[in-house]
PDB file of C-alpha atoms and ligand atoms in Angstrom:
ATOM      1  CA  MET A  20      22.339  -2.051  46.011  1.00  0.00           C
ATOM      2  CA  ASP A  21      22.012  -2.996  49.411  1.00  0.00           C
ATOM      3  CA  LYS A  22      19.210  -5.172  50.452  1.00  0.00           C
ATOM      4  CA  LYS A  23      17.815  -3.301  53.342  1.00  0.00           C
ATOM      5  CA  VAL A  24      17.478  -0.093  51.196  1.00  0.00           C
ATOM      6  CA  GLN A  25      16.242  -2.209  48.121  1.00  0.00           C
ATOM      7  CA  GLU A  26      13.798  -3.605  50.584  1.00  0.00           C
ATOM      8  CA  LEU A  27      12.590  -0.100  51.848  1.00  0.00           C
ATOM      9  CA  LEU A  28      12.490   1.256  48.378  1.00  0.00           C
ATOM     10  CA  ASN A  29      10.138  -1.364  47.353  1.00  0.00           C
ATOM     11  CA  GLN A  30       8.014  -0.945  50.652  1.00  0.00           C
ATOM     12  CA  GLN A  31       7.905   3.128  49.984  1.00  0.00           C
ATOM     13  CA  VAL A  32       6.369   2.070  46.467  1.00  0.00           C
ATOM     14  CA  ASN A  33       2.926   0.567  48.129  1.00  0.00           C
ATOM     15  CA  LYS A  34       3.099   3.596  50.778  1.00  0.00           C
ATOM     16  CA  GLU A  35       2.847   5.908  48.081  1.00  0.00           C
ATOM     17  CA  PHE A  36       0.141   4.035  46.250  1.00  0.00           C
ATOM     18  CA  TYR A  37      -1.600   3.685  49.976  1.00  0.00           C
ATOM     19  CA  SER A  38      -1.583   7.698  50.013  1.00  0.00           C
ATOM     20  CA  ALA A  39      -3.069   8.143  46.834  1.00  0.00           C
ATOM     21  CA  TYR A  40      -6.142   5.674  48.040  1.00  0.00           C
ATOM     22  CA  LEU A  41      -6.058   7.561  51.216  1.00  0.00           C
ATOM     23  CA  TYR A  42      -6.599  10.918  49.653  1.00  0.00           C
ATOM     24  CA  LEU A  43      -8.683   9.790  47.059  1.00  0.00           C
ATOM     25  CA  ASP A  44     -11.024   8.318  50.052  1.00  0.00           C
ATOM     26  CA  MET A  45     -10.702  12.090  51.482  1.00  0.00           C
ATOM     27  CA  ALA A  46     -11.917  13.667  48.013  1.00  0.00           C
ATOM     28  CA  ASN A  47     -14.753  11.228  48.263  1.00  0.00           C
ATOM     29  CA  TYR A  48     -15.788  12.186  51.184  1.00  0.00           C
ATOM     30  CA  TYR A  49     -15.627  15.727  50.588  1.00  0.00           C
ATOM     31  CA  ILE A  50     -17.485  15.682  47.179  1.00  0.00           C
ATOM     32  CA  ASP A  51     -20.084  13.493  49.300  1.00  0.00           C
ATOM     33  CA  GLN A  52     -20.520  16.838  51.383  1.00  0.00           C
ATOM     34  CA  ASP A  53     -20.825  18.589  48.407  1.00  0.00           C
ATOM     35  CA  LEU A  54     -17.350  20.321  49.182  1.00  0.00           C
ATOM     36  CA  ASP A  55     -16.275  19.906  45.757  1.00  0.00           C
ATOM     37  CA  GLY A  56     -13.348  22.300  45.888  1.00  0.00           C
ATOM     38  CA  PHE A  57     -11.756  20.306  48.940  1.00  0.00           C
ATOM     39  CA  GLY A  58     -12.476  17.301  47.129  1.00  0.00           C
ATOM     40  CA  ASN A  59     -10.471  18.578  43.983  1.00  0.00           C
ATOM     41  CA  TRP A  60      -7.673  19.684  46.408  1.00  0.00           C
ATOM     42  CA  TYR A  61      -7.364  15.805  47.678  1.00  0.00           C
ATOM     43  CA  THR A  62      -8.188  14.215  44.181  1.00  0.00           C
ATOM     44  CA  ILE A  63      -4.858  16.233  43.079  1.00  0.00           C
ATOM     45  CA  GLN A  64      -3.020  15.239  46.031  1.00  0.00           C
ATOM     46  CA  ALA A  65      -4.031  11.885  45.215  1.00  0.00           C
ATOM     47  CA  GLN A  66      -2.654  12.059  41.661  1.00  0.00           C
ATOM     48  CA  GLU A  67       0.941  13.613  43.561  1.00  0.00           C
ATOM     49  CA  GLU A  68       1.336  10.284  45.488  1.00  0.00           C
ATOM     50  CA  ARG A  69       0.692   7.955  42.326  1.00  0.00           C
ATOM     51  CA  ASP A  70       3.647  10.159  40.844  1.00  0.00           C
ATOM     52  CA  HIS A  71       5.577   9.655  43.622  1.00  0.00           C
ATOM     53  CA  ALA A  72       5.138   6.057  43.538  1.00  0.00           C
ATOM     54  CA  MET A  73       6.349   6.002  39.749  1.00  0.00           C
ATOM     55  CA  LEU A  74       9.312   7.583  40.754  1.00  0.00           C
ATOM     56  CA  PHE A  75      10.144   4.821  43.152  1.00  0.00           C
ATOM     57  CA  ILE A  76       9.367   1.943  40.691  1.00  0.00           C
ATOM     58  CA  GLN A  77      11.325   4.186  37.886  1.00  0.00           C
ATOM     59  CA  TYR A  78      14.493   4.459  40.217  1.00  0.00           C
ATOM     60  CA  LEU A  79      14.153   0.728  41.261  1.00  0.00           C
ATOM     61  CA  GLN A  80      14.433   0.063  37.574  1.00  0.00           C
ATOM     62  CA  GLN A  81      16.793   2.198  36.493  1.00  0.00           C
ATOM     63  CA  ASN A  82      19.096   0.008  38.924  1.00  0.00           C
ATOM     64  CA  SER A  83      17.695  -3.146  37.805  1.00  0.00           C
ATOM     65  CA  ILE A  84      16.196  -4.262  40.985  1.00  0.00           C
ATOM     66  CA  PRO A  85      12.578  -6.164  40.648  1.00  0.00           C
ATOM     67  CA  VAL A  86       9.764  -4.064  41.590  1.00  0.00           C
ATOM     68  CA  GLU A  87       7.333  -6.042  43.933  1.00  0.00           C
ATOM     69  CA  LEU A  88       3.808  -4.802  43.831  1.00  0.00           C
ATOM     70  CA  ASP A  89       1.959  -5.443  47.237  1.00  0.00           C
ATOM     71  CA  ALA A  90      -1.773  -5.179  48.193  1.00  0.00           C
ATOM     72  CA  ILE A  91      -2.735  -1.935  48.824  1.00  0.00           C
ATOM     73  CA  ALA A  92      -4.390  -1.473  52.247  1.00  0.00           C
ATOM     74  CA  LYS A  93      -8.010  -0.208  52.574  1.00  0.00           C
ATOM     75  CA  PRO A  94      -8.310   3.424  53.632  1.00  0.00           C
ATOM     76  CA  ASP A  95      -9.975   2.764  56.783  1.00  0.00           C
ATOM     77  CA  LYS A  96     -10.543   6.284  58.765  1.00  0.00           C
ATOM     78  CA  VAL A  97     -13.985   7.418  59.450  1.00  0.00           C
ATOM     79  CA  PHE A  98     -14.685  10.740  59.184  1.00  0.00           C
ATOM     80  CA  GLN A  99     -17.186  12.696  61.645  1.00  0.00           C
ATOM     81  CA  SER A 100     -16.600  16.239  60.402  1.00  0.00           C
ATOM     82  CA  PRO A 101     -14.855  17.989  57.649  1.00  0.00           C
ATOM     83  CA  LEU A 102     -11.714  19.031  59.940  1.00  0.00           C
ATOM     84  CA  ASP A 103     -10.940  15.060  60.148  1.00  0.00           C
ATOM     85  CA  PRO A 104      -9.710  14.543  56.943  1.00  0.00           C
ATOM     86  CA  LEU A 105      -7.272  17.526  57.075  1.00  0.00           C
ATOM     87  CA  LEU A 106      -5.906  16.404  60.682  1.00  0.00           C
ATOM     88  CA  ALA A 107      -5.546  13.022  59.471  1.00  0.00           C
ATOM     89  CA  GLY A 108      -3.732  14.008  56.311  1.00  0.00           C
ATOM     90  CA  ALA A 109      -1.375  16.135  58.331  1.00  0.00           C
ATOM     91  CA  GLU A 110      -0.718  13.224  60.674  1.00  0.00           C
ATOM     92  CA  HIS A 111      -0.243  10.928  57.284  1.00  0.00           C
ATOM     93  CA  GLU A 112       2.619  13.214  55.762  1.00  0.00           C
ATOM     94  CA  ARG A 113       4.459  13.136  59.147  1.00  0.00           C
ATOM     95  CA  TYR A 114       4.488   9.391  59.103  1.00  0.00           C
ATOM     96  CA  VAL A 115       5.473   9.349  55.511  1.00  0.00           C
ATOM     97  CA  THR A 116       8.205  12.129  56.281  1.00  0.00           C
ATOM     98  CA  SER A 117       9.595   9.578  59.246  1.00  0.00           C
ATOM     99  CA  LEU A 118       9.672   6.640  56.262  1.00  0.00           C
ATOM    100  CA  ILE A 119      11.654   8.702  53.822  1.00  0.00           C
ATOM    101  CA  HIS A 120      14.214   9.467  56.376  1.00  0.00           C
ATOM    102  CA  ASP A 121      14.163   5.721  57.390  1.00  0.00           C
ATOM    103  CA  ILE A 122      15.039   4.889  53.803  1.00  0.00           C
ATOM    104  CA  TYR A 123      17.539   7.962  53.709  1.00  0.00           C
ATOM    105  CA  GLU A 124      19.297   6.320  57.258  1.00  0.00           C
ATOM    106  CA  ALA A 125      19.476   3.059  55.638  1.00  0.00           C
ATOM    107  CA  ALA A 126      21.053   4.424  52.623  1.00  0.00           C
ATOM    108  CA  TYR A 127      23.589   6.658  54.455  1.00  0.00           C
ATOM    109  CA  SER A 128      24.637   3.775  56.681  1.00  0.00           C
ATOM    110  CA  VAL A 129      25.737   1.470  53.725  1.00  0.00           C
ATOM    111  CA  ARG A 130      27.631   4.757  51.495  1.00  0.00           C
ATOM    112  CA  ASP A 131      24.633   4.550  49.153  1.00  0.00           C
ATOM    113  CA  PHE A 132      25.345   8.078  47.962  1.00  0.00           C
ATOM    114  CA  ARG A 133      22.903   7.784  44.507  1.00  0.00           C
ATOM    115  CA  THR A 134      20.021   6.871  46.430  1.00  0.00           C
ATOM    116  CA  MET A 135      20.423   9.397  49.081  1.00  0.00           C
ATOM    117  CA  GLN A 136      20.537  12.337  46.258  1.00  0.00           C
ATOM    118  CA  PHE A 137      17.556  10.450  44.764  1.00  0.00           C
ATOM    119  CA  LEU A 138      15.609  11.042  48.017  1.00  0.00           C
ATOM    120  CA  ASP A 139      17.027  14.441  48.670  1.00  0.00           C
ATOM    121  CA  TRP A 140      13.843  15.521  45.870  1.00  0.00           C
ATOM    122  CA  PHE A 141      11.415  13.716  48.868  1.00  0.00           C
ATOM    123  CA  VAL A 142      13.167  15.152  51.589  1.00  0.00           C
ATOM    124  CA  LYS A 143      11.955  18.475  50.447  1.00  0.00           C
ATOM    125  CA  GLU A 144       8.700  17.531  49.060  1.00  0.00           C
ATOM    126  CA  GLN A 145       7.847  16.250  52.600  1.00  0.00           C
ATOM    127  CA  GLY A 146       8.715  19.717  53.954  1.00  0.00           C
ATOM    128  CA  GLU A 147       6.314  21.345  51.862  1.00  0.00           C
ATOM    129  CA  GLU A 148       3.560  18.186  52.344  1.00  0.00           C
ATOM    130  CA  GLU A 149       3.549  18.667  55.771  1.00  0.00           C
ATOM    131  CA  ALA A 150       3.432  22.581  55.556  1.00  0.00           C
ATOM    132  CA  ASN A 151       0.778  22.390  52.967  1.00  0.00           C
ATOM    133  CA  ALA A 152      -1.372  20.028  55.088  1.00  0.00           C
ATOM    134  CA  ASP A 153      -0.546  22.226  58.382  1.00  0.00           C
ATOM    135  CA  ALA A 154      -1.917  25.414  56.100  1.00  0.00           C
ATOM    136  CA  MET A 155      -5.186  23.259  55.375  1.00  0.00           C
ATOM    137  CA  VAL A 156      -5.857  22.727  59.239  1.00  0.00           C
ATOM    138  CA  ASN A 157      -5.022  25.986  60.454  1.00  0.00           C
ATOM    139  CA  LYS A 158      -6.999  27.417  57.371  1.00  0.00           C
ATOM    140  CA  PHE A 159     -10.004  25.459  58.402  1.00  0.00           C
ATOM    141  CA  LYS A 160      -9.661  25.976  62.241  1.00  0.00           C
ATOM    142  CA  LEU A 161     -10.062  29.674  61.597  1.00  0.00           C
ATOM    143  CA  PHE A 162     -12.598  30.075  58.600  1.00  0.00           C
ATOM    144  CA  GLY A 163     -14.417  26.519  58.519  1.00  0.00           C
ATOM    145  CA  ASP A 164     -17.195  27.624  61.413  1.00  0.00           C
ATOM    146  CA  ASP A 165     -18.515  30.259  59.423  1.00  0.00           C
ATOM    147  CA  PRO A 166     -20.509  29.180  56.038  1.00  0.00           C
ATOM    148  CA  LYS A 167     -19.980  32.145  54.194  1.00  0.00           C
ATOM    149  CA  SER A 168     -15.883  31.719  54.719  1.00  0.00           C
ATOM    150  CA  LEU A 169     -16.308  27.652  54.344  1.00  0.00           C
ATOM    151  CA  TYR A 170     -17.687  28.734  51.063  1.00  0.00           C
ATOM    152  CA  LEU A 171     -14.940  30.709  49.847  1.00  0.00           C
ATOM    153  CA  LEU A 172     -12.125  28.352  51.010  1.00  0.00           C
ATOM    154  CA  ASN A 173     -13.740  25.429  49.212  1.00  0.00           C
ATOM    155  CA  GLN A 174     -13.942  27.840  46.180  1.00  0.00           C
ATOM    156  CA  GLU A 175     -10.089  28.580  46.537  1.00  0.00           C
ATOM    157  CA  LEU A 176      -9.160  24.889  47.123  1.00  0.00           C
ATOM    158  CA  ALA A 177     -11.342  24.102  43.808  1.00  0.00           C
ATOM    159  CA  THR A 178      -8.471  26.289  41.523  1.00  0.00           C
ATOM    160  CA  ARG A 179      -5.737  23.870  42.299  1.00  0.00           C
ATOM    161  CA  VAL A 180      -4.764  22.293  39.218  1.00  0.00           C
ATOM    162  CA  TYR A 181      -2.424  19.523  38.943  1.00  0.00           C
ATOM    163  CA  SER A 182       1.217  19.766  37.935  1.00  0.00           C
ATOM    164  CA  ALA A 183       3.782  16.907  37.084  1.00  0.00           C
ATOM    165  CA  PRO A 184       6.504  16.434  39.631  1.00  0.00           C
ATOM    166  CA  SER A 185       9.854  18.211  39.126  1.00  0.00           C
ATOM    167  CA  LEU A 186      11.945  15.192  39.653  1.00  0.00           C
ATOM    168  CA  THR A 187      12.834  13.391  36.578  1.00  0.00           C
ATOM    169  CA  ILE A 188      14.333   9.869  36.795  1.00  0.00           C
TER     170      ILE A 188
HETATM  171 FE1  FEO B 226       4.168  11.080  48.790  1.00  0.00          FE
HETATM  172 FE2  FEO B 226       2.601  13.185  50.424  1.00  0.00          FE
HETATM  173  O1  FEO B 226       3.921  12.193  50.092  1.00  0.00           O
END
């Protein structure tokens, strides 16, 4: 496999674990604010990010490429209101989409069709993640200021359950 593609795939392992860390930080913030439903939603989001990291690891291993684990950065965002993590989450997903597209572009430039096919799932997943993150922001903007509505929204988010990724390597 092309060295640049290998490097980017390895870096993405770290980025996905960082995403898990970031979302756990957000979950902790909400649980601290007694918004356990929001906390549940982000705890599950963190589990999904860990799954993403594992899929990149498995793909590297399947291609006999050594996996290099790097230090995970400390999440350093300071949240002033319950809307802040939602905005940060939406922004973060757009950043992750750009990273996936960068790997895709590198794979395309060396005709690495196998990696492009592997990444297709992530391209679609990012579309869903951006849409989910935007929906969270919009719902909060609509209902977040009203305590009764916030209570119901929190209850709705408490019902999210974890499901394993549909992609298998
Ligand atoms: Fe692994 Fe939220 O993208």
